[in-house]
Amino acid sequence: MSAVSNTGVLRKLLEEASHDIEYRASAFWQIFLQRAFRDDDNYIVVCEYPPDDSKRRVDIVIKHYNANHHNFTAMIYTEVKRPSGSLRDCEDQALDAALKAIDSDNLRAVYAMTTKGLLFRCWIVDRTSRCLYPLHGEDSPADLSQYIHIDSQFGKEALSSIAHMRGEPPLRSNPIVPSSR
């Protein structure tokens, strides 16, 4: 069963995104993610946002708001490519952004989502392994057969992955305090 209803805004954006134009796929994923994270005030979806203080930008970033500390923690970095774009480049860019965020925000892990048109794959990157580890499918990078079409019977995997990410948002590592002698 598709993660997109048969009518409405997302369906129209999905139809437009079926063409080989990156901005249309990006528009679909922006609205899809905004809707997936809209039910409370703990998340924001921002576009063209850097993972650190560099000029490098990520297509879509989902940030989690921590009311106790009054701060944001980036939790999902999403790279969007057109259907004819390079899958390897997409995954490399997502990994690069995730590692920059882990290092700059002292995170234990962060999530990534890579998309090629209307195909998607969700990942986790942890501080220790420093590689993309799939939340679904086999552990085979840049393998288009492991990507799921959002409008297929398996499209709900996107919502399942998002539920997992929301249930286990990335944590910051404890700061290392110099010993006092």
mmCIF file of N, CA and C in Angstrom, residues 26 35 86 91 130 162 168 171 175:
data_model
loop_
_atom_site.group_PDB
_atom_site.id
_atom_site.type_symbol
_atom_site.label_atom_id
_atom_site.label_comp_id
_atom_site.label_asym_id
_atom_site.label_seq_id
_atom_site.Cartn_x
_atom_site.Cartn_y
_atom_site.Cartn_z
ATOM 1 N N SER A 26 12.370 17.116 -5.157
ATOM 2 C CA SER A 26 12.662 17.795 -3.891
ATOM 3 C C SER A 26 11.385 18.376 -3.285
ATOM 4 N N ARG A 35 4.754 16.833 6.396
ATOM 5 C CA ARG A 35 3.532 16.181 6.882
ATOM 6 C C ARG A 35 3.855 15.053 7.856
ATOM 7 N N SER A 86 23.352 10.438 -9.910
ATOM 8 C CA SER A 86 24.225 9.394 -9.398
ATOM 9 C C SER A 86 23.828 8.974 -7.986
ATOM 10 N N GLU A 91 24.489 9.111 -1.914
ATOM 11 C CA GLU A 91 24.838 8.462 -0.651
ATOM 12 C C GLU A 91 26.107 9.054 -0.050
ATOM 13 N N ARG A 130 30.927 5.189 11.350
ATOM 14 C CA ARG A 130 31.107 6.277 10.386
ATOM 15 C C ARG A 130 30.771 5.845 8.954
ATOM 16 N N ILE A 162 10.416 6.540 9.615
ATOM 17 C CA ILE A 162 10.244 7.825 10.302
ATOM 18 C C ILE A 162 9.760 7.602 11.729
ATOM 19 N N GLU A 168 13.501 7.169 18.447
ATOM 20 C CA GLU A 168 14.888 7.118 18.919
ATOM 21 C C GLU A 168 15.692 8.256 18.304
ATOM 22 N N LEU A 171 21.152 11.226 20.077
ATOM 23 C CA LEU A 171 21.581 11.804 21.347
ATOM 24 C C LEU A 171 22.953 12.424 21.186
ATOM 25 N N PRO A 175 30.135 15.441 26.948
ATOM 26 C CA PRO A 175 31.385 16.147 26.692
ATOM 27 C C PRO A 175 32.521 15.551 27.510
#
